[in-house]
Short mmCIF file of C-alpha atoms in Angstrom, two decimals:
data_model
loop_
_atom_site.label_atom_id
_atom_site.label_comp_id
_atom_site.label_asym_id
_atom_site.label_seq_id
_atom_site.Cartn_x
_atom_site.Cartn_y
_atom_site.Cartn_z
CA UNK A 1 -153.93 139.32 145.36
CA UNK A 2 -150.69 141.30 145.50
CA UNK A 3 -152.00 144.70 146.52
CA UNK A 4 -150.87 143.95 150.06
CA UNK A 5 -147.30 144.46 148.87
CA UNK A 6 -147.94 148.14 147.99
CA UNK A 7 -147.58 149.32 151.60
CA UNK A 8 -144.02 147.94 151.80
CA UNK A 9 -142.30 151.12 150.69
CA UNK A 10 -141.93 154.68 151.90
CA UNK A 11 -142.16 158.05 150.25
CA UNK A 12 -138.44 158.08 149.35
CA UNK A 13 -138.61 154.78 147.44
CA UNK A 14 -138.41 155.73 143.77
CA UNK A 15 -141.09 154.90 141.22
CA UNK A 16 -138.85 152.49 139.29
CA UNK A 17 -138.32 150.37 142.37
CA UNK A 18 -142.07 150.28 143.08
CA UNK A 19 -142.79 149.10 139.53
CA UNK A 20 -139.96 146.61 139.83
CA UNK A 21 -141.46 145.09 142.99
CA UNK A 22 -144.90 144.83 141.39
CA UNK A 23 -143.45 143.23 138.26
CA UNK A 24 -141.45 140.73 140.33
CA UNK A 25 -144.59 139.48 142.10
CA UNK A 26 -146.70 139.45 138.94
CA UNK A 27 -144.13 137.48 136.92
CA UNK A 28 -143.11 135.12 139.77
CA UNK A 29 -139.49 136.22 139.57
CA UNK A 30 -136.67 136.49 142.08
CA UNK A 31 -135.16 139.90 142.59
CA UNK A 32 -133.69 142.33 145.12
CA UNK A 33 -134.49 145.96 145.95
CA UNK A 34 -133.78 148.79 148.36
CA UNK A 35 -136.96 149.98 150.08
CA UNK A 36 -137.70 152.44 152.87
CA UNK A 37 -139.94 151.44 155.79
CA UNK A 38 -140.90 153.32 158.95
CA UNK A 39 -140.93 152.22 162.55
CA UNK A 40 -143.83 153.03 164.88
CA UNK A 41 -142.02 156.17 166.02
CA UNK A 42 -141.72 157.32 162.38
CA UNK A 43 -138.02 156.53 162.28
CA UNK A 44 -137.01 155.65 158.70
CA UNK A 45 -135.30 152.29 158.07
CA UNK A 46 -133.68 151.40 154.77
CA UNK A 47 -133.92 147.68 154.00
CA UNK A 48 -132.34 145.45 151.40
CA UNK A 49 -135.25 143.28 150.24
CA UNK A 50 -134.83 139.90 148.55
CA UNK A 51 -137.80 138.15 146.94
CA UNK A 52 -137.78 134.46 146.02
CA UNK A 53 -140.75 132.47 144.64
CA UNK A 54 -141.30 129.08 146.33
CA UNK A 55 -142.46 126.31 144.02
CA UNK A 56 -144.15 123.00 144.84
CA UNK A 57 -143.48 119.63 143.23
CA UNK A 58 -145.62 120.66 140.23
CA UNK A 59 -143.38 123.71 139.61
CA UNK A 60 -146.19 126.10 140.62
CA UNK A 61 -145.46 129.11 142.79
CA UNK A 62 -147.30 128.69 146.10
CA UNK A 63 -145.78 131.55 148.09
CA UNK A 64 -142.99 134.14 148.11
CA UNK A 65 -140.08 134.24 150.53
CA UNK A 66 -139.05 137.80 151.39
CA UNK A 67 -135.96 138.55 153.43
CA UNK A 68 -134.99 141.99 154.71
CA UNK A 69 -131.57 143.27 155.79
CA UNK A 70 -131.04 146.61 157.47
CA UNK A 71 -128.82 148.89 155.33
CA UNK A 72 -129.69 152.18 157.02
CA UNK A 73 -126.04 152.69 157.98
CA UNK A 74 -125.15 152.84 154.30
CA UNK A 75 -127.88 155.33 153.46
CA UNK A 76 -127.63 157.76 156.35
CA UNK A 77 -124.47 157.93 158.53
CA UNK A 78 -125.21 157.52 162.23
CA UNK A 79 -124.77 160.69 164.28
CA UNK A 80 -124.50 160.36 168.03
CA UNK A 81 -122.59 162.12 170.84
CA UNK A 82 -119.39 160.19 170.08
CA UNK A 83 -119.39 161.41 166.48
CA UNK A 84 -120.51 165.04 166.83
CA UNK A 85 -118.19 167.33 164.95
CA UNK A 86 -116.98 164.54 162.69
CA UNK A 87 -117.14 165.00 158.99
CA UNK A 88 -119.82 163.16 157.09
CA UNK A 89 -117.19 160.93 155.50
CA UNK A 90 -115.75 160.02 158.92
CA UNK A 91 -119.16 159.09 160.30
CA UNK A 92 -119.87 156.97 157.22
CA UNK A 93 -116.50 155.22 157.58
CA UNK A 94 -117.28 154.40 161.21
CA UNK A 95 -120.69 153.03 160.27
CA UNK A 96 -119.24 150.88 157.53
CA UNK A 97 -116.55 149.52 159.86
CA UNK A 98 -119.10 148.58 162.52
CA UNK A 99 -121.33 146.93 159.94
CA UNK A 100 -118.82 144.85 158.02
CA UNK A 101 -120.79 141.70 158.70
CA UNK A 102 -123.86 143.33 157.20
CA UNK A 103 -121.91 144.22 154.07
CA UNK A 104 -120.89 140.57 153.62
CA UNK A 105 -124.52 139.49 153.68
CA UNK A 106 -125.67 141.83 150.93
CA UNK A 107 -124.55 139.68 148.02
CA UNK A 108 -127.50 139.34 145.65
CA UNK A 109 -128.95 135.89 145.34
CA UNK A 110 -128.37 133.74 142.30
CA UNK A 111 -131.62 133.80 140.37
CA UNK A 112 -131.06 130.38 138.82
CA UNK A 113 -130.37 128.91 142.25
CA UNK A 114 -133.78 130.00 143.57
CA UNK A 115 -135.97 129.30 140.58
CA UNK A 116 -134.32 126.06 139.55
CA UNK A 117 -136.56 123.07 140.06
CA UNK A 118 -134.78 120.03 141.46
CA UNK A 119 -135.30 116.84 139.55
CA UNK A 120 -137.00 113.98 141.35
CA UNK A 121 -133.79 111.97 141.17
CA UNK A 122 -131.86 114.76 142.85
CA UNK A 123 -134.51 115.05 145.54
CA UNK A 124 -134.50 111.31 146.13
CA UNK A 125 -130.74 111.27 146.52
CA UNK A 126 -130.93 113.78 149.37
CA UNK A 127 -130.89 111.37 152.32
CA UNK A 128 -131.15 113.86 155.17
CA UNK A 129 -134.68 114.73 156.22
CA UNK A 130 -133.21 117.82 157.85
CA UNK A 131 -131.47 119.22 154.73
CA UNK A 132 -131.96 122.84 153.82
CA UNK A 133 -135.05 123.56 151.68
CA UNK A 134 -134.66 124.37 148.01
CA UNK A 135 -135.10 128.08 148.66
CA UNK A 136 -131.95 128.39 150.77
CA UNK A 137 -130.38 131.73 150.02
CA UNK A 138 -126.72 131.16 150.72
CA UNK A 139 -124.47 128.43 152.12
CA UNK A 140 -123.41 129.16 155.71
CA UNK A 141 -119.78 129.98 156.28
CA UNK A 142 -118.11 127.05 158.05
CA UNK A 143 -114.59 126.38 159.35
CA UNK A 144 -112.30 124.61 156.86
CA UNK A 145 -112.55 121.22 158.62
CA UNK A 146 -116.36 121.27 158.91
CA UNK A 147 -118.49 119.51 156.26
CA UNK A 148 -121.99 120.70 155.33
CA UNK A 149 -124.44 117.87 155.95
CA UNK A 150 -126.22 118.49 152.61
CA UNK A 151 -123.15 118.79 150.35
CA UNK A 152 -122.58 116.35 147.49
CA UNK A 153 -119.79 114.48 149.24
CA UNK A 154 -121.82 113.92 152.42
CA UNK A 155 -124.88 112.84 150.43
CA UNK A 156 -122.81 110.28 148.52
CA UNK A 157 -121.19 109.12 151.75
CA UNK A 158 -124.62 108.68 153.36
CA UNK A 159 -125.64 106.44 150.47
CA UNK A 160 -122.54 104.29 151.04
CA UNK A 161 -123.32 104.04 154.76
CA UNK A 162 -126.95 103.18 153.94
CA UNK A 163 -125.90 100.30 151.66
CA UNK A 164 -123.40 98.99 154.22
CA UNK A 165 -126.01 99.26 156.97
CA UNK A 166 -128.37 97.03 154.99
CA UNK A 167 -125.47 94.65 154.34
CA UNK A 168 -124.86 94.53 158.08
CA UNK A 169 -128.57 94.01 158.78
CA UNK A 170 -128.49 90.94 156.53
CA UNK A 171 -125.17 89.36 157.49
CA UNK A 172 -125.14 89.92 161.28
CA UNK A 173 -128.29 87.86 162.07
CA UNK A 174 -127.12 85.13 159.69
CA UNK A 175 -123.65 84.89 161.24
CA UNK A 176 -125.04 84.93 164.80
CA UNK A 177 -127.76 82.32 164.15
CA UNK A 178 -125.72 79.92 162.04
CA UNK A 179 -122.61 80.46 164.18
CA UNK A 180 -120.37 81.05 161.20
CA UNK A 181 -116.77 81.67 162.08
CA UNK A 182 -115.19 83.96 159.51
CA UNK A 183 -112.44 81.65 158.30
CA UNK A 184 -113.09 82.64 154.70
CA UNK A 185 -110.43 85.25 153.94
CA UNK A 186 -112.56 87.10 151.38
CA UNK A 187 -115.47 87.61 153.78
CA UNK A 188 -113.10 88.48 156.60
CA UNK A 189 -111.44 91.21 154.51
CA UNK A 190 -114.83 92.51 153.33
CA UNK A 191 -116.18 92.75 156.87
CA UNK A 192 -112.97 94.42 158.01
CA UNK A 193 -113.35 97.04 155.26
CA UNK A 194 -116.93 97.65 156.42
CA UNK A 195 -115.67 98.15 159.98
CA UNK A 196 -113.08 100.65 158.77
CA UNK A 197 -115.70 102.60 156.78
CA UNK A 198 -117.95 102.76 159.84
CA UNK A 199 -114.98 104.04 161.84
CA UNK A 200 -114.32 106.74 159.24
CA UNK A 201 -118.00 107.65 159.44
CA UNK A 202 -117.57 108.33 163.15
CA UNK A 203 -114.71 110.72 162.40
CA UNK A 204 -116.78 112.50 159.72
CA UNK A 205 -119.75 112.86 162.06
CA UNK A 206 -117.52 114.82 164.44
CA UNK A 207 -116.98 117.31 161.60
CA UNK A 208 -120.43 117.48 159.99
CA UNK A 209 -122.96 120.26 160.51
CA UNK A 210 -126.47 119.56 161.75
CA UNK A 211 -129.76 121.45 161.92
CA UNK A 212 -130.59 122.97 165.28
CA UNK A 213 -134.00 123.18 166.98
CA UNK A 214 -134.73 126.51 165.32
CA UNK A 215 -133.93 125.26 161.82
CA UNK A 216 -130.51 126.91 161.73
CA UNK A 217 -127.39 125.12 160.50
CA UNK A 218 -125.01 124.50 163.41
CA UNK A 219 -121.37 124.69 162.29
CA UNK A 220 -119.63 125.32 165.61
CA UNK A 221 -117.16 122.41 166.13
CA UNK A 222 -117.78 122.20 169.87
CA UNK A 223 -121.57 122.04 169.48
CA UNK A 224 -121.24 119.45 166.72
CA UNK A 225 -119.12 117.16 168.90
CA UNK A 226 -121.34 117.53 171.94
CA UNK A 227 -124.44 116.78 169.85
CA UNK A 228 -122.89 113.66 168.31
CA UNK A 229 -121.59 112.39 171.66
CA UNK A 230 -125.09 112.72 173.12
CA UNK A 231 -126.84 110.95 170.24
CA UNK A 232 -125.30 108.29 167.99
CA UNK A 233 -121.67 108.07 169.08
CA UNK A 234 -121.98 105.08 171.46
CA UNK A 235 -124.06 103.03 169.01
CA UNK A 236 -121.74 103.86 166.11
CA UNK A 237 -118.68 102.96 168.17
CA UNK A 238 -120.08 99.58 169.22
CA UNK A 239 -121.11 98.84 165.64
CA UNK A 240 -117.62 99.32 164.20
CA UNK A 241 -115.67 97.09 166.61
CA UNK A 242 -113.94 94.18 164.74
CA UNK A 243 -115.96 91.28 166.17
CA UNK A 244 -115.36 89.13 163.08
CA UNK A 245 -111.58 89.38 163.39
CA UNK A 246 -111.78 88.27 167.03
CA UNK A 247 -114.02 85.34 166.14
CA UNK A 248 -111.66 84.31 163.36
CA UNK A 249 -109.01 83.10 165.85
CA UNK A 250 -109.28 79.38 166.55
CA UNK A 251 -108.12 79.62 170.17
CA UNK A 252 -110.91 81.98 171.23
CA UNK A 253 -113.04 80.50 174.01
CA UNK A 254 -116.43 79.30 172.75
CA UNK A 255 -118.33 81.34 175.34
CA UNK A 256 -116.32 84.47 174.54
CA UNK A 257 -116.87 83.87 170.83
CA UNK A 258 -120.63 83.60 171.37
CA UNK A 259 -120.53 86.85 173.36
CA UNK A 260 -118.77 88.71 170.56
CA UNK A 261 -121.19 87.22 168.04
CA UNK A 262 -124.14 88.44 170.10
CA UNK A 263 -122.64 91.91 170.44
CA UNK A 264 -122.67 92.22 166.65
CA UNK A 265 -126.45 92.54 166.88
CA UNK A 266 -125.80 96.05 168.25
CA UNK A 267 -125.01 97.03 164.66
CA UNK A 268 -128.67 96.65 163.81
CA UNK A 269 -129.34 99.77 165.88
CA UNK A 270 -127.80 101.75 163.03
CA UNK A 271 -131.05 101.09 161.17
CA UNK A 272 -132.56 103.72 163.47
CA UNK A 273 -130.56 106.35 161.60
CA UNK A 274 -131.98 105.05 158.32
CA UNK A 275 -135.54 105.04 159.68
CA UNK A 276 -135.19 108.77 160.50
CA UNK A 277 -134.71 109.51 156.83
CA UNK A 278 -137.45 107.33 155.35
CA UNK A 279 -140.10 110.06 155.62
CA UNK A 280 -138.25 111.92 152.86
CA UNK A 281 -139.23 109.16 150.41
CA UNK A 282 -142.92 108.86 151.28
CA UNK A 283 -143.98 111.32 148.57
CA UNK A 284 -142.69 108.99 145.82
CA UNK A 285 -144.99 106.04 145.04
CA UNK A 286 -142.29 103.86 143.47
CA UNK A 287 -139.91 104.54 146.36
CA UNK A 288 -142.58 103.52 148.90
CA UNK A 289 -143.14 100.25 147.04
CA UNK A 290 -139.43 99.47 146.94
CA UNK A 291 -139.08 100.31 150.63
CA UNK A 292 -141.98 98.04 151.57
CA UNK A 293 -140.48 95.15 149.61
CA UNK A 294 -137.07 95.71 151.24
CA UNK A 295 -138.57 95.91 154.73
CA UNK A 296 -140.65 92.77 154.14
CA UNK A 297 -137.62 90.85 152.88
CA UNK A 298 -135.49 92.08 155.79
CA UNK A 299 -138.11 91.05 158.37
CA UNK A 300 -138.49 87.63 156.72
CA UNK A 301 -134.70 87.21 156.81
CA UNK A 302 -134.51 88.04 160.52
CA UNK A 303 -137.38 85.69 161.34
CA UNK A 304 -135.74 82.95 159.28
CA UNK A 305 -132.58 83.27 161.36
CA UNK A 306 -134.61 83.10 164.59
CA UNK A 307 -136.59 80.11 163.28
CA UNK A 308 -133.40 78.20 162.58
CA UNK A 309 -131.95 79.14 165.99
CA UNK A 310 -135.01 77.67 167.72
CA UNK A 311 -134.67 74.41 165.82
CA UNK A 312 -130.91 74.25 166.40
CA UNK A 313 -131.38 74.83 170.14
CA UNK A 314 -134.13 72.23 170.56
CA UNK A 315 -132.90 69.43 168.30
CA UNK A 316 -130.50 67.98 170.89
CA UNK A 317 -131.70 66.95 174.34
CA UNK A 318 -128.86 68.13 176.57
CA UNK A 319 -129.87 65.79 179.39
CA UNK A 320 -129.71 62.56 177.40
CA UNK A 321 -127.67 63.80 174.42
CA UNK A 322 -130.31 62.31 172.14
CA UNK A 323 -131.78 63.93 169.08
CA UNK A 324 -135.41 65.09 169.24
CA UNK A 325 -137.30 63.45 166.41
CA UNK A 326 -140.13 66.00 166.66
CA UNK A 327 -137.84 68.92 165.77
CA UNK A 328 -138.41 70.53 162.39
CA UNK A 329 -134.70 70.19 161.62
CA UNK A 330 -134.87 66.43 162.12
CA UNK A 331 -137.99 66.15 159.96
CA UNK A 332 -136.31 68.20 157.21
CA UNK A 333 -133.17 66.06 157.34
CA UNK A 334 -135.21 62.88 156.91
CA UNK A 335 -137.33 64.31 154.08
CA UNK A 336 -134.32 65.34 151.95
CA UNK A 337 -132.22 62.24 152.74
CA UNK A 338 -129.47 63.81 154.86
CA UNK A 339 -130.19 62.45 158.36
CA UNK A 340 -128.26 63.28 161.50
CA UNK A 341 -125.92 60.59 162.82
CA UNK A 342 -124.17 60.12 166.14
CA UNK A 343 -120.36 59.89 165.97
CA UNK A 344 -119.70 57.49 168.86
CA UNK A 345 -116.11 56.69 167.95
CA UNK A 346 -114.95 60.23 167.31
CA UNK A 347 -116.25 63.48 168.68
CA UNK A 348 -119.17 61.91 170.52
CA UNK A 349 -121.54 64.46 168.95
CA UNK A 350 -124.33 64.47 166.42
CA UNK A 351 -123.14 65.20 162.90
CA UNK A 352 -124.52 65.35 159.39
CA UNK A 353 -127.87 66.87 158.56
CA UNK A 354 -128.70 69.40 155.82
CA UNK A 355 -126.14 71.95 154.69
CA UNK A 356 -126.29 75.52 155.97
CA UNK A 357 -127.48 76.77 152.60
CA UNK A 358 -130.36 74.28 152.63
CA UNK A 359 -131.21 75.17 156.23
CA UNK A 360 -131.30 78.89 155.48
CA UNK A 361 -133.37 78.51 152.32
CA UNK A 362 -135.82 76.24 154.13
CA UNK A 363 -136.06 78.69 157.04
CA UNK A 364 -136.65 81.64 154.68
CA UNK A 365 -139.23 79.60 152.75
CA UNK A 366 -141.14 78.85 155.96
CA UNK A 367 -141.11 82.46 157.20
CA UNK A 368 -142.19 83.77 153.79
CA UNK A 369 -145.13 81.38 153.59
CA UNK A 370 -146.10 82.15 157.20
CA UNK A 371 -145.93 85.94 156.78
CA UNK A 372 -148.06 85.74 153.63
CA UNK A 373 -150.41 83.19 155.32
CA UNK A 374 -150.14 80.71 152.44
CA UNK A 375 -148.18 77.97 154.24
CA UNK A 376 -148.15 74.59 152.49
CA UNK A 377 -147.46 72.48 155.59
CA UNK A 378 -144.32 70.75 154.27
CA UNK A 379 -142.37 72.59 156.99
CA UNK A 380 -144.46 72.88 160.13
CA UNK A 381 -143.91 73.78 163.80
CA UNK A 382 -144.03 70.78 166.11
CA UNK A 383 -142.50 71.68 169.48
CA UNK A 384 -144.06 74.22 171.83
CA UNK A 385 -141.28 76.74 171.17
CA UNK A 386 -141.77 76.45 167.43
CA UNK A 387 -145.54 76.88 167.73
CA UNK A 388 -145.22 79.97 169.95
CA UNK A 389 -142.82 81.55 167.47
CA UNK A 390 -145.10 80.68 164.55
CA UNK A 391 -148.06 82.37 166.25
CA UNK A 392 -145.98 85.52 166.82
CA UNK A 393 -144.80 85.41 163.21
CA UNK A 394 -148.37 85.14 161.86
CA UNK A 395 -149.35 88.14 164.00
CA UNK A 396 -146.52 90.09 162.37
CA UNK A 397 -147.70 88.91 158.96
CA UNK A 398 -151.21 90.27 159.63
CA UNK A 399 -149.79 93.80 159.65
CA UNK A 400 -148.79 93.43 155.99
CA UNK A 401 -152.34 92.57 154.84
#
């Protein structure tokens, strides 16, 4: 099993080191050694060897990670034409000076860091699918203003952004469909705080490392900014604009207000960043179940908002300004005793009808029963637009069965 490791030393490697290597592999330990290898031309090369056992989710060692660093300059001073006649100490000093970066990399690994098994909770909290694996040897050196994408602060921040993204995914379709103007000061302040946090997230993304194509951690500020500008910057910028504050003003033109309300749907594109990370949770059965329930509820919520929008658009005949009695909104208003009425002496528009809370609950009830294919018929599509949408919704529901 481990006899293949016996060739990894030369004749100058002492017996204690050989036994130490064998014991490390036999006992599944992490350790470091100095071994001598030979190139094809028989040139000796001294290497600093680090061994780390890699464990699976059952805490069983499945393979060993071995890293090698050339330390020949510390074992045998380089002698070339530029150093002939120098003393041995001078040649060694020159070699050490030229290999300062190598010296900084020879810090032995922390044994507890390699062999420590992460708890499932800790693994689940790691949002980034591109985080470093648990056998990472040392944190890369980054400039002071650059944040490691897998550090505790960034992981916590990603959880905050994830929660606010789901909040946005719920509130944006509701506000757009039900045409709610944010006159409530509490909701206006809350949405403004969300916008500010998304803006801060943009700033942090300009200073956060990412994993390159080769699996290396990119910490160069220029590369980080170029990568972010090419990927999520535009979507993140559009998602943090204060649409709710603009809509809160009473003198805003109705068409302009509808435009700003529609632009808020751009925020839903942030869910793409969440979808990238979902594969990290697929190994946990409970997490998959929770994710499926959340996705089902979110889809039902979106469809409920669309279902109400169809009814709200079709209930009034714009040509005759009469109410359509075949609309599901009209039928609901009659069934619960809150009919629509025409205000001839005042605004000249149709008023009354069910409250927004009742309309949303009824819409969500209909989409839930349609997606689960157990509709009771008390809310049913009547117009052609409603029937087409219902067919599309039942096709979506088939994917969950």
